[in-house]
Short mmCIF file of C-alpha atoms in Angstrom, two decimals:
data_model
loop_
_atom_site.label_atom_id
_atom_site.label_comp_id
_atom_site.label_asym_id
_atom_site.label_seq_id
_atom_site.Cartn_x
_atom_site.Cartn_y
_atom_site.Cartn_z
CA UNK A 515 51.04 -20.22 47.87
CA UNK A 516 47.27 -19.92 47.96
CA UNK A 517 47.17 -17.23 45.05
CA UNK A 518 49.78 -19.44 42.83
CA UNK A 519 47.93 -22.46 42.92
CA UNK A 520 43.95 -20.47 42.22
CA UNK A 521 45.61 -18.63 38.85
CA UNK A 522 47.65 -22.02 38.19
CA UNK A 523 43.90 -23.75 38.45
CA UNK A 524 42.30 -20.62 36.50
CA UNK A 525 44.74 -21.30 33.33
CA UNK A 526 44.72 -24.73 33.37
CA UNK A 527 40.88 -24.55 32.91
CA UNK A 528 40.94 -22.44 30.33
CA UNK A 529 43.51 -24.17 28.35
CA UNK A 530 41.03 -27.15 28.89
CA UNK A 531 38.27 -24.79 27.54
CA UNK A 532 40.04 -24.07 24.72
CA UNK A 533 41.07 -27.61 23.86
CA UNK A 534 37.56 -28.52 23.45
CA UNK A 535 35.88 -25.17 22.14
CA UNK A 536 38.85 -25.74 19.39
CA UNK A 537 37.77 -29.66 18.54
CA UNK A 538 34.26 -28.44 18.85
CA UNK A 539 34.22 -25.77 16.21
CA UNK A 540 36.11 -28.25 13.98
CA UNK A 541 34.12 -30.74 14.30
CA UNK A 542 31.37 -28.51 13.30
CA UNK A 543 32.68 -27.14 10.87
CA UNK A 544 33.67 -30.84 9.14
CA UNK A 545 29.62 -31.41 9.16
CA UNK A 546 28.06 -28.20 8.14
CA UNK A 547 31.42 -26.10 6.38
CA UNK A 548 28.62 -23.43 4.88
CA UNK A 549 27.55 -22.03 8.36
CA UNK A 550 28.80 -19.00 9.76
CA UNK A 551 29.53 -18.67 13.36
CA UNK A 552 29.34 -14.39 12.91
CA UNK A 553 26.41 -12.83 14.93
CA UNK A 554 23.60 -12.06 12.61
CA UNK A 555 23.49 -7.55 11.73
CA UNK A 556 20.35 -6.04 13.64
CA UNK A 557 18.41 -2.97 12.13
CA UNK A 558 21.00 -0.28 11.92
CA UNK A 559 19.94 3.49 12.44
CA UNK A 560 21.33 7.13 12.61
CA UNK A 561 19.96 7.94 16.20
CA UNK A 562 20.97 11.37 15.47
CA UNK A 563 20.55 13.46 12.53
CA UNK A 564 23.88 14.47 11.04
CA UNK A 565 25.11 17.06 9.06
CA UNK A 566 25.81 16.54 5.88
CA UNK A 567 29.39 17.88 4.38
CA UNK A 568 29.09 20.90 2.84
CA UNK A 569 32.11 20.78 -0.26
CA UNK A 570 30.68 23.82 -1.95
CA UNK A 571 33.09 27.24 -1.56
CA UNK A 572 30.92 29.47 1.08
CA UNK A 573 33.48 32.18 0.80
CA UNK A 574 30.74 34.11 -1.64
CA UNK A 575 27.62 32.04 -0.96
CA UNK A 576 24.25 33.70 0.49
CA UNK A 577 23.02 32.74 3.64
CA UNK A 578 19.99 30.18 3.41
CA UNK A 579 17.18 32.56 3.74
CA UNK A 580 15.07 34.85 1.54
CA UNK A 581 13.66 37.99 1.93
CA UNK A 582 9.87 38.25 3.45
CA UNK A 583 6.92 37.93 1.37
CA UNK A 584 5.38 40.55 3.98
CA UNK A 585 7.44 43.21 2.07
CA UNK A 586 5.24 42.27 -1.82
CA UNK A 587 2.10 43.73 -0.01
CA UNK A 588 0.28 41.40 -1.77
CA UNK A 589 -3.58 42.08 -2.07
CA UNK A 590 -5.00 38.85 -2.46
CA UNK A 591 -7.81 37.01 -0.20
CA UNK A 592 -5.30 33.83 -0.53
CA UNK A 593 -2.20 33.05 -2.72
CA UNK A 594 0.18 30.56 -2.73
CA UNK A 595 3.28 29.49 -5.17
CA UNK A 596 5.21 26.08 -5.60
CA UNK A 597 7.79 24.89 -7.62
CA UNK A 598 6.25 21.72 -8.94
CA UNK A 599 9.60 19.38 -9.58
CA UNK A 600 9.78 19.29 -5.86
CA UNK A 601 6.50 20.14 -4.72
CA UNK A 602 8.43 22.99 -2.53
CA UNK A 603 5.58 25.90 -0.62
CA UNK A 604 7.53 28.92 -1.47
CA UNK A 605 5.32 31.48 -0.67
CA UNK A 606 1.81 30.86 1.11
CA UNK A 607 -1.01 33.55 1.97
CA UNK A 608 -3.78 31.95 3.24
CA UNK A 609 -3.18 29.31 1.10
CA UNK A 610 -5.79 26.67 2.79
CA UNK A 611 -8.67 28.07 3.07
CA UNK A 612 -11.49 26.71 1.06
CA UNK A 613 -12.48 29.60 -1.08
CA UNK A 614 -14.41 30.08 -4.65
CA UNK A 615 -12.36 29.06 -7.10
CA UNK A 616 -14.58 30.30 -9.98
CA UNK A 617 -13.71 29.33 -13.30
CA UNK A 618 -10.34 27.88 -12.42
CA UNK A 619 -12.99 24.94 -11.71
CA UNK A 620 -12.29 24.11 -15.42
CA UNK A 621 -8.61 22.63 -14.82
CA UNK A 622 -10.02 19.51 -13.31
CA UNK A 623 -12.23 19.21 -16.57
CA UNK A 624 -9.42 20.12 -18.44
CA UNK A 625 -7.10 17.62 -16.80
CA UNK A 626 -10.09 14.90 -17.02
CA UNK A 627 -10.42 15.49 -20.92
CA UNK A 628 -7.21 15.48 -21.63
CA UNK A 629 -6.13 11.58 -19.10
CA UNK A 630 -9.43 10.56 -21.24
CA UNK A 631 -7.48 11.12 -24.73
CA UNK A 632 -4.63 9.85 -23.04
CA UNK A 633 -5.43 6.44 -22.18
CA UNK A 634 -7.36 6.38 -25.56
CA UNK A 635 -10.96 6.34 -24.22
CA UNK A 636 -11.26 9.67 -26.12
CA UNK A 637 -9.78 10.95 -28.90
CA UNK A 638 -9.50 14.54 -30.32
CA UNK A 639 -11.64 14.50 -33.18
CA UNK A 640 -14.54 12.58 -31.66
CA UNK A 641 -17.44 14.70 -32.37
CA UNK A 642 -19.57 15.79 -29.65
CA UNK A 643 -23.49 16.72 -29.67
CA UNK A 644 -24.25 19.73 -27.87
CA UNK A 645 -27.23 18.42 -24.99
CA UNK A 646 -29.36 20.68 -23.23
CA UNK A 647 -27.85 21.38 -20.44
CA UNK A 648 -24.79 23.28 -22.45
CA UNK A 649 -27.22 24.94 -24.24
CA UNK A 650 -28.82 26.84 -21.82
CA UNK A 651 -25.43 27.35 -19.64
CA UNK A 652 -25.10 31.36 -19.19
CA UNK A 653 -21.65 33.55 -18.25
CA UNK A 654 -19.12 33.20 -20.66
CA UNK A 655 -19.64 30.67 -23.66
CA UNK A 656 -19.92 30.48 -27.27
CA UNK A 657 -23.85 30.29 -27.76
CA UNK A 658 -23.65 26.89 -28.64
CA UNK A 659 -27.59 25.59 -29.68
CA UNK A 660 -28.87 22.62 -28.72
CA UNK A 661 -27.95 19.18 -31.34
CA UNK A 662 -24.91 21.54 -32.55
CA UNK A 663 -21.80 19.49 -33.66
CA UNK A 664 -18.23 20.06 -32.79
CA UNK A 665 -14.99 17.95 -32.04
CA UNK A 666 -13.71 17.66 -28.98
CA UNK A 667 -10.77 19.41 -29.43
CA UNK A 668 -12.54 22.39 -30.62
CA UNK A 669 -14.79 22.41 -27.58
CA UNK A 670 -11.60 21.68 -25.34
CA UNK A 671 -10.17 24.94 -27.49
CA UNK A 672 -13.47 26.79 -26.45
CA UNK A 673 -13.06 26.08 -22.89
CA UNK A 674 -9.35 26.55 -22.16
CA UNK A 675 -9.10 29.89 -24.13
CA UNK A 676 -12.55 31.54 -23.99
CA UNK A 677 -13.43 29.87 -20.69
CA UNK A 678 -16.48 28.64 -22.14
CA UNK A 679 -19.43 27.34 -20.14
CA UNK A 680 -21.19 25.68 -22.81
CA UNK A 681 -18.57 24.04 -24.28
CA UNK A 682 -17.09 23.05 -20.65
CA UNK A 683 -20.89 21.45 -19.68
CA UNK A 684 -20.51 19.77 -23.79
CA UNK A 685 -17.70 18.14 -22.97
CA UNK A 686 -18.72 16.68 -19.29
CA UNK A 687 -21.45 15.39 -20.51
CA UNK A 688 -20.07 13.90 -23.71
CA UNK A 689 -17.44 12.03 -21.34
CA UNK A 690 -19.63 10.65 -18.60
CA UNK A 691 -23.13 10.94 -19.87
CA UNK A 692 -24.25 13.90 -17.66
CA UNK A 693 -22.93 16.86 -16.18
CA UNK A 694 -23.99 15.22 -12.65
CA UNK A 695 -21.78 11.98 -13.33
CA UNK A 696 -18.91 14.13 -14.53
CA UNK A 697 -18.82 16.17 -10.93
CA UNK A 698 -18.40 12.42 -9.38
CA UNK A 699 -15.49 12.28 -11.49
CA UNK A 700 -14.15 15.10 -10.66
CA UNK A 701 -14.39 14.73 -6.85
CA UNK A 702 -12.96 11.36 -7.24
CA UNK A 703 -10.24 12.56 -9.27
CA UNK A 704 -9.65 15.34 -6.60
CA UNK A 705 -9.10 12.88 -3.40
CA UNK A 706 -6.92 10.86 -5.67
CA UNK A 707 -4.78 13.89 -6.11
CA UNK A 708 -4.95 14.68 -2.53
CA UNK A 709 -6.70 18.03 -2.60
CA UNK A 710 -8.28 18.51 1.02
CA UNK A 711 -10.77 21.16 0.20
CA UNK A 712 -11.91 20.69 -3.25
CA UNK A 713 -15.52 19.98 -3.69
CA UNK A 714 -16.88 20.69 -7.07
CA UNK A 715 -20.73 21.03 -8.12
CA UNK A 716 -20.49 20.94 -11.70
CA UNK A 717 -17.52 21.52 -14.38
CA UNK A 718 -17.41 25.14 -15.12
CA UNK A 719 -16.97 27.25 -11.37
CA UNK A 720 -20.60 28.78 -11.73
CA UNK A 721 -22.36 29.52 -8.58
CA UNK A 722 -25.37 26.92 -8.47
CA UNK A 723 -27.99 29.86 -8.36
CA UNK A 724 -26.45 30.40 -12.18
CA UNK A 725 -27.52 26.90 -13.32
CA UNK A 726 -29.67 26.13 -15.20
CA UNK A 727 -32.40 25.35 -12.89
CA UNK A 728 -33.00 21.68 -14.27
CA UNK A 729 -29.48 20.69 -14.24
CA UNK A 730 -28.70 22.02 -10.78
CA UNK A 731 -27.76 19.72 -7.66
CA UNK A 732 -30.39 19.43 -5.00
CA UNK A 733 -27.42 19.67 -2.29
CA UNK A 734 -27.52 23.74 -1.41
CA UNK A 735 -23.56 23.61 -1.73
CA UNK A 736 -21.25 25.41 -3.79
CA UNK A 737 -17.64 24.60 -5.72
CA UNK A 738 -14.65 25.93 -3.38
CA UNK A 739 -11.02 25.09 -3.57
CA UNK A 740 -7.99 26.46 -1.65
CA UNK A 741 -5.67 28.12 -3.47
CA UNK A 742 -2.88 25.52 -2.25
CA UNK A 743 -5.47 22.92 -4.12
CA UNK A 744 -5.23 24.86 -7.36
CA UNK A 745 -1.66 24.86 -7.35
CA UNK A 746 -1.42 21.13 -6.84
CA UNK A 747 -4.12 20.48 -9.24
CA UNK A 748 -2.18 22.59 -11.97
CA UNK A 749 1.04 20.46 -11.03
CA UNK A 750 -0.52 17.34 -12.21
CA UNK A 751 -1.67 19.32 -15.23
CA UNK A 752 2.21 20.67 -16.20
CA UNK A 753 3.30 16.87 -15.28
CA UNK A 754 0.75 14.93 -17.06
CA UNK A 755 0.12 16.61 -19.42
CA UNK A 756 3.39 18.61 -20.70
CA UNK A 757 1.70 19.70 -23.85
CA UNK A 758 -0.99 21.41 -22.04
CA UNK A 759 0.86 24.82 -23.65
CA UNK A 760 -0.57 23.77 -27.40
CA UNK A 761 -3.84 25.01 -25.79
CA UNK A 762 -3.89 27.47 -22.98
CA UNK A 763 -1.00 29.42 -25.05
CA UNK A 764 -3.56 29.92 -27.53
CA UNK A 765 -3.96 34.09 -27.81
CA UNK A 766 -7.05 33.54 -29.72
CA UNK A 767 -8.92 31.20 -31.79
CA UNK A 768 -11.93 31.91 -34.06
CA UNK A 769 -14.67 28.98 -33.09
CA UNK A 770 -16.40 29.12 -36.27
CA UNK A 771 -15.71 30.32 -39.69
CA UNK A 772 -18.76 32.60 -39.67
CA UNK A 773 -18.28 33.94 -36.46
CA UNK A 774 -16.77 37.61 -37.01
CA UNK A 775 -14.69 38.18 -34.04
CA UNK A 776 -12.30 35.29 -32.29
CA UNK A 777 -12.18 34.26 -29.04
CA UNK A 778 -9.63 36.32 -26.72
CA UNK A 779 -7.45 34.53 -24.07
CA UNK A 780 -8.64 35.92 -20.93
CA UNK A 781 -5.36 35.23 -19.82
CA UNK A 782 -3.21 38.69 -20.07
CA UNK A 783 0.11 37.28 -18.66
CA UNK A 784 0.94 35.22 -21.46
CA UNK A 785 4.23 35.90 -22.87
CA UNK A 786 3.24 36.13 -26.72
CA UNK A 787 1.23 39.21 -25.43
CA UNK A 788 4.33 41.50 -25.70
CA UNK A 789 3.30 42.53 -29.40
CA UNK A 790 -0.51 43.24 -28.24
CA UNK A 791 -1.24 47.01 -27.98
CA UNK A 792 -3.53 46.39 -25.06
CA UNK A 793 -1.59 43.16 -23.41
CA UNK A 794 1.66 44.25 -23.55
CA UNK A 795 1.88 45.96 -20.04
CA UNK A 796 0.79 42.61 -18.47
CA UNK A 797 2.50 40.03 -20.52
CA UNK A 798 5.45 37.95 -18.47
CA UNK A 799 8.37 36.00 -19.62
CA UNK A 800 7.78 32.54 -19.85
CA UNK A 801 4.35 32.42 -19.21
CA UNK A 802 2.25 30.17 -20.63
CA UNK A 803 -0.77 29.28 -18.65
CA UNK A 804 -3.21 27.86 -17.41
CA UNK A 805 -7.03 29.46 -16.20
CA UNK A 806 -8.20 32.76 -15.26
CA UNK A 807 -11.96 33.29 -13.28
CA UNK A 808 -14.19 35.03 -11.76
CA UNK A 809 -17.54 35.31 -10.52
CA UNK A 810 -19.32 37.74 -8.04
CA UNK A 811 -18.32 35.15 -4.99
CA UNK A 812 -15.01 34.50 -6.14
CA UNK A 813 -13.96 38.03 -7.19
CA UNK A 814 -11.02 37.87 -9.44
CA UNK A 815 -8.52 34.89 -9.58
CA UNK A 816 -5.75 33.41 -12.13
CA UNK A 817 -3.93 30.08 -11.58
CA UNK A 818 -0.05 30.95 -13.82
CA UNK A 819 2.88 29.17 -14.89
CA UNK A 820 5.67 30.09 -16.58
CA UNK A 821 9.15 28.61 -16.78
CA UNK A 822 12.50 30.70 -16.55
CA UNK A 823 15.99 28.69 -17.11
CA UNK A 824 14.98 25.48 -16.56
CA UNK A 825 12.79 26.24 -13.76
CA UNK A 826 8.79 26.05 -13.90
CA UNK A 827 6.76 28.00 -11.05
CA UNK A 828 2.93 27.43 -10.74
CA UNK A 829 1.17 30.36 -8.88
CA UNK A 830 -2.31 30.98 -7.28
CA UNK A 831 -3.72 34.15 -6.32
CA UNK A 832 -7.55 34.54 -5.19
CA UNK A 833 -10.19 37.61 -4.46
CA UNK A 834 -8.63 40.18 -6.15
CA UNK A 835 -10.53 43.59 -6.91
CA UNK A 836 -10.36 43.44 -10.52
CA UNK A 837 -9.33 42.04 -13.93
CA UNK A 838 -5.95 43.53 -14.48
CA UNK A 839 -4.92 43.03 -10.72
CA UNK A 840 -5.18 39.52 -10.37
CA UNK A 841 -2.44 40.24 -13.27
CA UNK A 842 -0.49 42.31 -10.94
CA UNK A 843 -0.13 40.43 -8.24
CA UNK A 844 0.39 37.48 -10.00
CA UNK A 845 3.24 39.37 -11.19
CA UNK A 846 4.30 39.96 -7.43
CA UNK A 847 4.39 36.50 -6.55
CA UNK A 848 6.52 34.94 -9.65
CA UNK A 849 8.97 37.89 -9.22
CA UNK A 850 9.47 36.98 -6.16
CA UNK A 851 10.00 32.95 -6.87
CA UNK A 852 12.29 33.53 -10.10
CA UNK A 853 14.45 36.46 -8.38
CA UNK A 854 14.92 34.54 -5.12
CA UNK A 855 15.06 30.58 -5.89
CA UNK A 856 16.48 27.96 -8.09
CA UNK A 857 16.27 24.60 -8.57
CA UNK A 858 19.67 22.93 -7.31
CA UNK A 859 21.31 19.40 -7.48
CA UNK A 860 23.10 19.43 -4.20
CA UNK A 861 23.85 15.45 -4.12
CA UNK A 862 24.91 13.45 -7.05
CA UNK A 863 23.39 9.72 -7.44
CA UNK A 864 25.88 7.58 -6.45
CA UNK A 865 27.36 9.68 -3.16
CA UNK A 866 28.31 8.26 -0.20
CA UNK A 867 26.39 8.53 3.40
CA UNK A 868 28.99 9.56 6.35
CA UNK A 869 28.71 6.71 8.66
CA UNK A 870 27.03 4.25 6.48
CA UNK A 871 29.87 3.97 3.25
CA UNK A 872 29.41 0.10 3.76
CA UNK A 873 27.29 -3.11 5.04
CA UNK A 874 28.10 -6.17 6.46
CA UNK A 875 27.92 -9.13 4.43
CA UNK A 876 27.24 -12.63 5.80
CA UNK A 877 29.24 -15.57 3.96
CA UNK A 878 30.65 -13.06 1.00
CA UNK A 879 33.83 -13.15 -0.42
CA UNK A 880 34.42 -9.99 0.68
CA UNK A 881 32.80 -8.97 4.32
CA UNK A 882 31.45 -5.46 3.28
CA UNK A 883 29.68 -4.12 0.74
CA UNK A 884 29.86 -0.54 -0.39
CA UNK A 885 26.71 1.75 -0.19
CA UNK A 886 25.52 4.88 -2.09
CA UNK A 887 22.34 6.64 -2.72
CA UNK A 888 19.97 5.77 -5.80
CA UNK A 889 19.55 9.44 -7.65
CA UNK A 890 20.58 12.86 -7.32
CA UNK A 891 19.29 15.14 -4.31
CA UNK A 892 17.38 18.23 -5.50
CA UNK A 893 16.28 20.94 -3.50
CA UNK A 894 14.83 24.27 -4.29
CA UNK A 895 17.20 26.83 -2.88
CA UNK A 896 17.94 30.84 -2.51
CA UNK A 897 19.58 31.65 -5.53
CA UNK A 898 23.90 31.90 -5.20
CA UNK A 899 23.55 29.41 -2.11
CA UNK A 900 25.40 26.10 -1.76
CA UNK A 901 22.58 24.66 0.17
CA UNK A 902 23.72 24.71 3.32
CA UNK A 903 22.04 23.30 6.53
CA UNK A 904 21.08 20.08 5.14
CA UNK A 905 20.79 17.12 7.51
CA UNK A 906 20.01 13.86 7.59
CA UNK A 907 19.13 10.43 9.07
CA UNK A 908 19.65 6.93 7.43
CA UNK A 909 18.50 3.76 8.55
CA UNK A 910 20.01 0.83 7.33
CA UNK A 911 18.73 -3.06 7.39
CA UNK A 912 21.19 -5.70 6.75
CA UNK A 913 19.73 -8.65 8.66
CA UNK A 914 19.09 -10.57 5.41
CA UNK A 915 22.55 -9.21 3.79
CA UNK A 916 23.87 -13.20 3.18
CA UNK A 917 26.45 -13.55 0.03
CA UNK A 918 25.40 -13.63 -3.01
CA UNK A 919 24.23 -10.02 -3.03
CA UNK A 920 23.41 -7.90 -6.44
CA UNK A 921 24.91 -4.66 -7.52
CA UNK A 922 21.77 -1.88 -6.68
CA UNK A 923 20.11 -3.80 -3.87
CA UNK A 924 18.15 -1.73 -1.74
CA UNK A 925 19.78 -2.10 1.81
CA UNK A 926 18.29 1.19 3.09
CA UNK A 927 17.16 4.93 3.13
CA UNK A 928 18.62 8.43 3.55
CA UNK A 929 16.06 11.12 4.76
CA UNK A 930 17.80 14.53 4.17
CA UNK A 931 15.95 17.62 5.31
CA UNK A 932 16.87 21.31 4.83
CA UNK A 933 15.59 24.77 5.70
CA UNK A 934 15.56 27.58 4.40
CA UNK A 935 15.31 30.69 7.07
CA UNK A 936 12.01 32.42 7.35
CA UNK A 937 10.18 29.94 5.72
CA UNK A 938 7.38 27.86 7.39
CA UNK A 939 7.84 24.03 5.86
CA UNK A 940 11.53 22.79 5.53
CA UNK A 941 12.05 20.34 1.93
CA UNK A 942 12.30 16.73 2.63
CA UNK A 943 13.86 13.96 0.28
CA UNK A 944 14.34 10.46 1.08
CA UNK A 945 16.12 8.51 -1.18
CA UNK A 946 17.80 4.20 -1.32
CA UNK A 947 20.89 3.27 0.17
CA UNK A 948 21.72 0.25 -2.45
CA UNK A 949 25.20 -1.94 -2.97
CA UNK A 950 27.54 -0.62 -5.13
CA UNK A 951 28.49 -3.78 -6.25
CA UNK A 952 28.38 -7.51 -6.56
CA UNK A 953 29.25 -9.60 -3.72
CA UNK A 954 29.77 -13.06 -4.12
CA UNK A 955 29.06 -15.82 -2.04
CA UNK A 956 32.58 -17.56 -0.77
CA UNK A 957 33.51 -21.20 -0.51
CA UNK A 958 33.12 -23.42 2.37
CA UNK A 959 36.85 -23.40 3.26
CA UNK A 960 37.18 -19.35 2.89
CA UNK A 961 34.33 -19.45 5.65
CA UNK A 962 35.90 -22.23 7.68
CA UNK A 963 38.82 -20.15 8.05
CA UNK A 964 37.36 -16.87 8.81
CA UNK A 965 35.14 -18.71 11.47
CA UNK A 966 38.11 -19.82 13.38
CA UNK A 967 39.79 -16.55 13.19
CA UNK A 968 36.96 -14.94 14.58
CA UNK A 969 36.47 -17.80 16.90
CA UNK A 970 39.94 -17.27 18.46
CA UNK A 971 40.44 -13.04 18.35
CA UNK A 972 36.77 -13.78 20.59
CA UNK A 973 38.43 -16.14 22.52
CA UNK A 974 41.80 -14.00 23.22
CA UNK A 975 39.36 -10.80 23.55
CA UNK A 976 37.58 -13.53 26.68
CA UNK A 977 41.54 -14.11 28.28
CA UNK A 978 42.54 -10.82 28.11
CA UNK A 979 40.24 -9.55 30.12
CA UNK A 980 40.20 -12.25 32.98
CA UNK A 981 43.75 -11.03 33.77
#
């Protein structure tokens, strides 16, 4: 009798707790029918990385790894290749140590010169007085003398082709009044670009002991670079500057009408050396850049680039033992990039995330919104692979999802990572998480409704689970 009358109490109460929860929320609702009674989203993340479906057929694809650079016996003091669309390291030699960089100094001027003539504080055929300090500038050059006259683009000619000192230290100076002021451009311009080991001295790669003894720094320092820095300094070049080709393609180029011989690319490699008698053995498909040097400290170095279907490498190698084999091992490296990788879209813009296809919206006419990512996923990958291994993590914020919400707003990010086997860095993209379309804000009595359906499955939920 005891346990009849305590659940007989138990349900009357709650019937009485429902009676007035019920008048309450109506009552509520008749003064404010806009709020919603649903519990606001918190920050929602992947605690786990996931792995992303793989759709691609595998029944023929390569495993994700690559063969070893150990096997290129690669002579180099440092060398280092990238493949500048994604910024991927795919092969790296010592690639960070601060070395000479000789005259592959020039490809800051050169980049410097030519953002100068891009945002129109320069232009091509300003003409430039040859100073001093050009002048008397030894190693390679063009003899210019002292109040000679030339355009800018000839000098820029001059210095990209012939590597010339001169009309590099012409050109510094025209831009920022002295050769001095130009070098604090250039190291400015260098932590912009995130190099960590540039430091330059003056605009041509010359040891300071070959400067002209007036012009030299008082600092007993010299210009070094890693070769991972030249690499990333000739990626903003190619990106920049896309036209960069019109001038370091150049196979020669005679300065002068008087002068009886023209200048000769120092630069074997490039491709339209396949017709030249003594060139021909070096010249490489697709190649089209960028700076050779060398100087006693340095020994022999050449920053390339060349593009192949589509895809553009940049390579760096650094202290070889001579003029032709800073050639050959150049050759080395790209060989192995364009026989090994390509550039792959492995996610379309617009894909769905697993486990985050939609969002909660607050007061919409519809509760969810759909999600996808923003653009495509690119990686660089083994060549005949699907891209396999990729995972991911997504985080999600939908606190301040509340109706109306726009098609393409940002609700999130995807992080997707993938490695390639026998290589030290994995690639890394993150891209948005944005609505896929328009949700609009519903009326007061849609929401009035929906609250008291929630209000009682809670409620039911609550009984159910006191019996």
């Amino acid at each position: 009798m005891i346990d009849k009358s305590v659940k007989k109490n138990k349900r009357q109460r709650i019937q009485r707790t429902l009676a007035s929860l019920m008048l309450f929320n109506i009552l509520c609702f008749s003064a404010a029918p806009a709020v919603s009674l649903a519990a606001p989203n918190m920050l929602a993340t992947a605690d786990t990385t996931k792995a992303t479906e793989d759709k691609a057929s595998t029944n023929n694809a390569k495993p994700d790894k690559v063969p070893s650079i150990d096997q290129l016996n690669l002579d180099v003091s440092s060398a280092v290749l990238i493949e500048p669309s994604t910024g991927q390291v795919l092969l790296s030699i010592n690639a960070d140590e601060a070395l000479p960089p000789a005259s592959m100094t020039k490809m800051m001027t050169e980049y410097i010169v030519a953002e100068k003539v891009k945002q129109g504080e320069l232009a091509w055929d300003d003409v430039v007085t040859v100073g001093e300090n050009a002048a008397k500038t030894v190693g390679s050059r063009i003899f210019l003398a002292e109040g000679d006259q030339h355009t800018v683009e000839e000098l820029y000619i001059a210095m990209a082709v012939g590597s010339a000192n001169d009309a590099t230290v012409a050109l510094a100076e025209h831009v920022a009044g002295s050769e001095a002021e130009f070098v604090t451009m250039m190291n400015d311009t260098a932590k912009k670009m995130g190099l960590k080991t540039a430091f330059f001295i003056n605009s041509t790669g010359l040891s300071r002991a070959d400067m002209p003894k007036k012009y030299r720094p008082e600092e007993d320092k010299e210009t070094v670079m890693s070769a991972m820095d030249t690499a990333l300094l000739a990626k903003y070049i190619v990106e920049d500057h896309p036209d960069f080709s019109r001038f370091t393609a150049i196979q020669s180029h005679k300065f002068r009408p008087r002068d009886t011989n023209p200048i000769i690319n120092y630069n074997w490699m490039l491709e339209a050396n396949k017709s030249i008698t003594n060139f021909k053995s070096y010249a490489y498909e697709g190649l089209d850049g960028l700076k050779t040097g060398h100087t006693n400290a340095a020994g022999y170095c050449f920053a390339g680039t060349a593009e192949r279907d589509g895809m553009r490498l940049i390579s760096v190698v650094m202290g070889t033992k001579s003029e032709g084999a800073r050639f050959k091992e150049t050759k080395k490296v790209l060989d192995y990039g364009f026989d090994n990788f390509e550039v792959k879209e492995v996610q379309a813009a617009g894909a769905t995330v697993q486990g985050f296809e939609t969002v909660e919206v607050k007061k919409g006419k519809g509760k969810e919104a759909a999600l996808v990512t923003d653009k495509a996923l690119t990686f660089v990958v083994p060549k005949g692979s699907s891209g396999k291994n990729i995972t991911f993590e997504a985080k999600v914020d939908s606190s301040s999802m509340t109706a109306p919400v726009a098609k393409d707003t940002k609700v999130g990010t995807v992080t997707y990572t993938y490695k390639i086997e026998g290589m030290k860095e994995a690639q890394t993209e993150t891209v948005n998480l944005i609505t896929a379309e328009e949700v609009e804000k519903a009326g007061w009595f849609k929401l009035f409704l929906r609250a008291i359906g929630d209000f009682f499955a809670d409620l039911f939920d609550s009984i159910k689970n006191l019996f």
